[in-house]
Every structure is written in structure tokens, then in C-alpha cells.
Amino acid sequence: EGKINGFLSERAHIWNYTDSARSGLIGERFFSNPSFSSYVDYALQVPIFFIIRDEQWIEVKKKTFSEYFEKGYQGHRANWDDWELHLSTIFTEVRVKSYIELRCTDCQRAQLTPAVVAAWKGILYNQEAITAVSSLMKGLSWVELHNLYFTVPREGLKAKLKGVRLLDIAKELLKISYSGLKEQRQFSQDGEDESVHLEPIMELIIEDEMCPAEIIIKNWNSSWHRSINKLIEYSSY
């Protein structure tokens, strides 16, 4: 207690070893064929937790949703509500519901929360940005991605992919997102486009070359004098 634990994201490390059937990366099959249909195929093979009948939660034991769909359980047959409930019990880094949920950046400071949303919007809502990211990640194999996924909780942006620091890849991704937001030309009442929301994270990654956890560790061992109150003050909303 009160000591650095060796992780830059203990949360990510814990999730790496929590029910691999429904958490972490979606899987090699989806990686090679990312589509709604392949996500459905994946979700069908995930074990089902429970169903609800007459406001009662019924545990479903040792069945994938596919098996439940085909054979039912204790006289109950699968319905749409069962499927929607099942999808909510999948905890992969990206999750599909009636929208695509990007889950990997939970628990950021309030000052960085708009930056996370803006970073994704700059990439996903601009075709040139999508093409640029696809080019940047071209040739990435499932094994390389999987290995990186287990390395990052400890090494953070110092982790390497194909000999390149994740920090340098993150810088490129932020620049691509910045350009994407500029292209989208969505302005506030003050006349600012949405790229302004990237400024805190661009300062952190591009200028300081640190991730949020490294900032905390630096402050913890210096100006905060290992004060838990300083940590709470820094992290509070």
C-alpha cells in the first residue's frame, strides 16, 4: 500500500486475466474479418450468464448463447431480450450494441475525457483518417497485437511494435485525428473546431512524451511527497 505497483495500468492487467471468453481482444477470427456478422459469430460462442423471466434472474450454466438458442434452457427459449442482455455481458475492448462502444479508456481525468472522445471522432468520422490509420497499421499480425496487448499494462507507451515505440505510433494517431477534426469543420459558438479538445492529450503525448500514469508516478515521487490527498485532488472530478 502506498507504493508503485509496477503497472502503468493495473486495470488493463487485471482484465487480461479475467474471463478470456468474454473480455480483452475479440479474437483472431474477427481480427482477420472485422464485420458485424463475424462479431455475431463471436458473441454466439460466448457463454451466457443469465436470462430474465417474470422479473426473476435465471442463471444459465455451461452453455454458449448458440447452444441456448438451439436447445433452450429449463423450458425457456431464446428471445431478443436475452440476446441484448447477453451482449451487455461481453467486456471486450470494443463492444457492439446498437452502437459501437470503445471501452479501453475508462477512468480518465475529467480534463482528458473530451480528448478521448475527440481523438476517436477525428479518426472514425473521416474517411481520409481511416485510410491513414489503416496504412499506419498495415501488416500488423494477430500475434503482434496480442503480444502488445499484454505488454502495455507494464510498459505503456514505451512498449514497441515492430521495433517502433508505441509512443511514436500514438503521436501519429493524434496527428491523424487532429487533421480529421479539422476536416470535419464542426465549430463551437466561439468559432473553435473540435480539434481544440485534443490539446491536453497532445501536450501530454507529443510534448511531454508521457502517459497519464507516468505523470502520476512522477508527481507521487516528487511534488506530492506521496500524499494520498494530493492524488485524490488530482484525480477528482
C-alpha positions as semicolon CSV with decimal commas, in nm:
position;residue;x (nm);y (nm);z (nm)
1;E;0,000;0,000;0,000
2;G;0,129;0,345;-0,089
3;K;0,392;0,203;-0,325
4;I;0,425;0,194;-0,703
5;N;0,292;-0,147;-0,814
6;G;0,491;-0,186;-1,136
7;F;0,196;-0,126;-1,368
8;L;0,101;0,178;-1,571
9;S;-0,249;0,030;-1,593
10;E;-0,328;-0,230;-1,330
11;R;-0,686;-0,225;-1,458
12;A;-0,569;-0,343;-1,801
13;H;-0,353;-0,612;-1,641
14;I;-0,645;-0,745;-1,436
15;W;-0,872;-0,756;-1,740
16;N;-0,606;-0,954;-1,926
17;Y;-0,669;-1,239;-1,685
18;T;-1,044;-1,203;-1,632
19;D;-1,269;-1,447;-1,819
20;S;-1,091;-1,457;-2,154
21;A;-1,408;-1,596;-2,316
22;R;-1,574;-1,254;-2,291
23;S;-1,304;-0,992;-2,231
24;G;-0,988;-0,850;-2,386
25;L;-0,943;-0,859;-2,762
26;I;-1,233;-1,003;-2,959
27;G;-1,030;-1,277;-3,122
28;E;-0,819;-1,381;-3,418
29;R;-1,117;-1,470;-3,637
30;F;-1,264;-1,121;-3,600
31;F;-0,920;-0,964;-3,649
32;S;-0,891;-1,122;-3,994
33;N;-1,253;-1,046;-4,087
34;P;-1,386;-0,744;-3,895
35;S;-1,758;-0,727;-3,969
36;F;-2,092;-0,726;-3,791
37;S;-2,153;-1,087;-3,892
38;S;-1,820;-1,207;-3,753
39;Y;-1,893;-1,021;-3,428
40;V;-2,227;-1,201;-3,407
41;D;-2,049;-1,532;-3,467
42;Y;-1,810;-1,446;-3,183
43;A;-2,090;-1,343;-2,944
44;L;-2,283;-1,663;-3,013
45;Q;-1,987;-1,866;-2,882
46;V;-1,957;-1,669;-2,557
47;P;-2,107;-1,849;-2,253
48;I;-2,438;-1,699;-2,145
49;F;-2,466;-1,578;-1,785
50;F;-2,839;-1,549;-1,725
51;I;-3,184;-1,469;-1,861
52;I;-3,477;-1,281;-1,706
53;R;-3,827;-1,424;-1,684
54;D;-4,111;-1,263;-1,485
55;E;-3,858;-1,024;-1,329
56;Q;-3,655;-1,319;-1,199
57;W;-3,290;-1,368;-1,293
58;I;-3,219;-1,726;-1,401
59;E;-2,858;-1,844;-1,415
60;V;-2,776;-2,038;-1,730
61;K;-2,496;-2,286;-1,665
62;K;-2,235;-2,416;-1,907
63;K;-2,399;-2,308;-2,231
64;T;-2,290;-2,072;-2,504
65;F;-2,558;-1,846;-2,642
66;S;-2,554;-2,057;-2,958
67;E;-2,633;-2,370;-2,756
68;Y;-2,905;-2,188;-2,566
69;F;-3,050;-2,060;-2,895
70;E;-3,063;-2,410;-3,040
71;K;-3,177;-2,612;-2,738
72;G;-3,321;-2,366;-2,487
73;Y;-3,273;-2,396;-2,110
74;Q;-3,513;-2,534;-1,848
75;G;-3,805;-2,490;-2,085
76;H;-3,710;-2,135;-2,181
77;R;-3,637;-2,035;-2,541
78;A;-3,411;-1,756;-2,660
79;N;-3,566;-1,419;-2,743
80;W;-3,442;-1,076;-2,842
81;D;-3,422;-0,950;-2,483
82;D;-3,198;-1,246;-2,397
83;W;-2,965;-1,153;-2,682
84;E;-2,945;-0,786;-2,580
85;L;-2,876;-0,886;-2,219
86;H;-2,610;-1,131;-2,335
87;L;-2,435;-0,862;-2,542
88;S;-2,414;-0,644;-2,230
89;T;-2,214;-0,918;-2,053
90;I;-1,936;-0,912;-2,313
91;F;-1,647;-0,696;-2,193
92;T;-1,410;-0,682;-2,489
93;E;-1,215;-0,363;-2,563
94;V;-1,467;-0,284;-2,836
95;R;-1,829;-0,389;-2,791
96;V;-2,118;-0,376;-3,036
97;K;-2,472;-0,298;-2,920
98;S;-2,697;-0,057;-3,109
99;Y;-2,374;0,145;-3,130
100;I;-2,003;0,066;-3,121
101;E;-1,866;0,109;-2,768
102;L;-1,493;0,179;-2,726
103;R;-1,421;0,068;-2,371
104;C;-1,042;0,082;-2,333
105;T;-1,010;0,438;-2,199
106;D;-1,224;0,421;-1,886
107;C;-1,135;0,626;-1,578
108;Q;-0,957;0,922;-1,735
109;R;-0,931;1,253;-1,554
110;A;-1,212;1,496;-1,632
111;Q;-0,968;1,716;-1,825
112;L;-0,883;1,430;-2,061
113;T;-1,232;1,287;-2,114
114;P;-1,323;1,523;-2,403
115;A;-0,984;1,446;-2,561
116;V;-1,062;1,074;-2,571
117;V;-1,392;1,134;-2,749
118;A;-1,236;1,385;-2,988
119;A;-0,947;1,151;-3,072
120;W;-1,184;0,875;-3,179
121;K;-1,418;1,111;-3,365
122;G;-1,129;1,259;-3,561
123;I;-1,039;0,912;-3,686
124;L;-1,371;0,731;-3,721
125;Y;-1,576;1,013;-3,875
126;N;-1,331;1,097;-4,153
127;Q;-1,251;0,860;-4,439
128;E;-0,906;1,005;-4,503
129;A;-0,820;0,949;-4,137
130;I;-0,945;0,590;-4,151
131;T;-0,730;0,528;-4,458
132;A;-0,426;0,685;-4,289
133;V;-0,468;0,470;-3,977
134;S;-0,515;0,158;-4,191
135;S;-0,190;0,240;-4,369
136;L;-0,010;0,301;-4,038
137;M;-0,124;-0,038;-3,906
138;K;-0,074;-0,225;-4,234
139;G;0,088;-0,565;-4,190
140;L;0,006;-0,591;-3,820
141;S;-0,050;-0,957;-3,732
142;W;-0,279;-1,102;-3,467
143;V;0,019;-1,239;-3,274
144;E;0,189;-0,898;-3,269
145;L;-0,129;-0,726;-3,150
146;H;-0,192;-0,993;-2,885
147;N;0,163;-0,971;-2,751
148;L;0,147;-0,591;-2,742
149;Y;-0,182;-0,607;-2,555
150;F;-0,016;-0,800;-2,271
151;T;0,292;-0,577;-2,268
152;V;0,126;-0,236;-2,248
153;P;-0,008;-0,258;-1,889
154;R;0,352;-0,254;-1,761
155;E;0,542;-0,065;-2,031
156;G;0,278;0,179;-2,154
157;L;0,395;0,397;-2,441
158;K;0,748;0,258;-2,409
159;A;0,625;-0,076;-2,545
160;K;0,734;-0,148;-2,901
161;L;0,552;-0,276;-3,207
162;K;0,772;-0,398;-3,492
163;G;1,060;-0,213;-3,326
164;V;0,868;0,117;-3,311
165;R;0,776;0,275;-2,980
166;L;0,405;0,286;-2,909
167;L;0,468;0,649;-2,818
168;D;0,562;0,728;-3,178
169;I;0,256;0,545;-3,308
170;A;0,037;0,736;-3,062
171;K;0,182;1,064;-3,187
172;E;0,094;0,974;-3,545
173;L;-0,257;0,869;-3,446
174;L;-0,315;1,200;-3,270
175;K;-0,191;1,395;-3,571
176;I;-0,424;1,196;-3,796
177;S;-0,715;1,260;-3,559
178;Y;-0,630;1,630;-3,543
179;S;-0,642;1,656;-3,922
180;G;-0,968;1,458;-3,926
181;L;-1,132;1,700;-3,684
182;K;-1,010;1,997;-3,887
183;E;-1,165;1,842;-4,199
184;Q;-1,499;1,789;-4,023
185;R;-1,532;2,163;-3,953
186;Q;-1,761;2,139;-3,652
187;F;-1,745;2,473;-3,472
188;S;-1,844;2,590;-3,125
189;Q;-2,019;2,918;-3,051
190;D;-1,672;3,064;-3,000
191;G;-1,568;2,962;-3,351
192;E;-1,335;2,682;-3,237
193;D;-1,336;2,349;-3,417
194;E;-1,331;2,024;-3,221
195;S;-0,954;1,980;-3,253
196;V;-0,928;2,210;-2,951
197;H;-1,033;1,914;-2,734
198;L;-0,718;1,728;-2,834
199;E;-0,486;1,990;-2,689
200;P;-0,449;1,834;-2,339
201;I;-0,363;1,489;-2,470
202;M;-0,140;1,623;-2,749
203;E;0,057;1,818;-2,490
204;L;0,087;1,504;-2,279
205;I;0,187;1,265;-2,560
206;I;0,363;1,480;-2,818
207;E;0,537;1,735;-2,596
208;D;0,585;1,560;-2,260
209;E;0,606;1,208;-2,412
210;M;0,430;1,061;-2,111
211;C;0,108;0,873;-2,044
212;P;-0,126;0,981;-1,758
213;A;0,007;0,712;-1,523
214;E;0,364;0,834;-1,570
215;I;0,258;1,186;-1,474
216;I;0,105;1,047;-1,154
217;I;0,418;0,847;-1,071
218;K;0,640;1,150;-1,134
219;N;0,427;1,372;-0,908
220;W;0,387;1,099;-0,645
221;N;0,762;1,071;-0,603
222;S;0,830;1,446;-0,610
223;S;0,593;1,737;-0,550
224;W;0,315;1,529;-0,392
225;H;0,551;1,374;-0,135
226;R;0,346;1,052;-0,166
227;S;0,035;1,220;-0,028
228;I;-0,287;1,028;-0,099
229;N;-0,479;1,354;-0,062
230;K;-0,279;1,504;-0,349
231;L;-0,361;1,201;-0,563
232;I;-0,733;1,230;-0,484
233;E;-0,729;1,602;-0,557
234;Y;-0,553;1,543;-0,890
235;S;-0,790;1,265;-0,996
236;S;-1,121;1,405;-0,873
237;Y;-1,397;1,536;-1,097
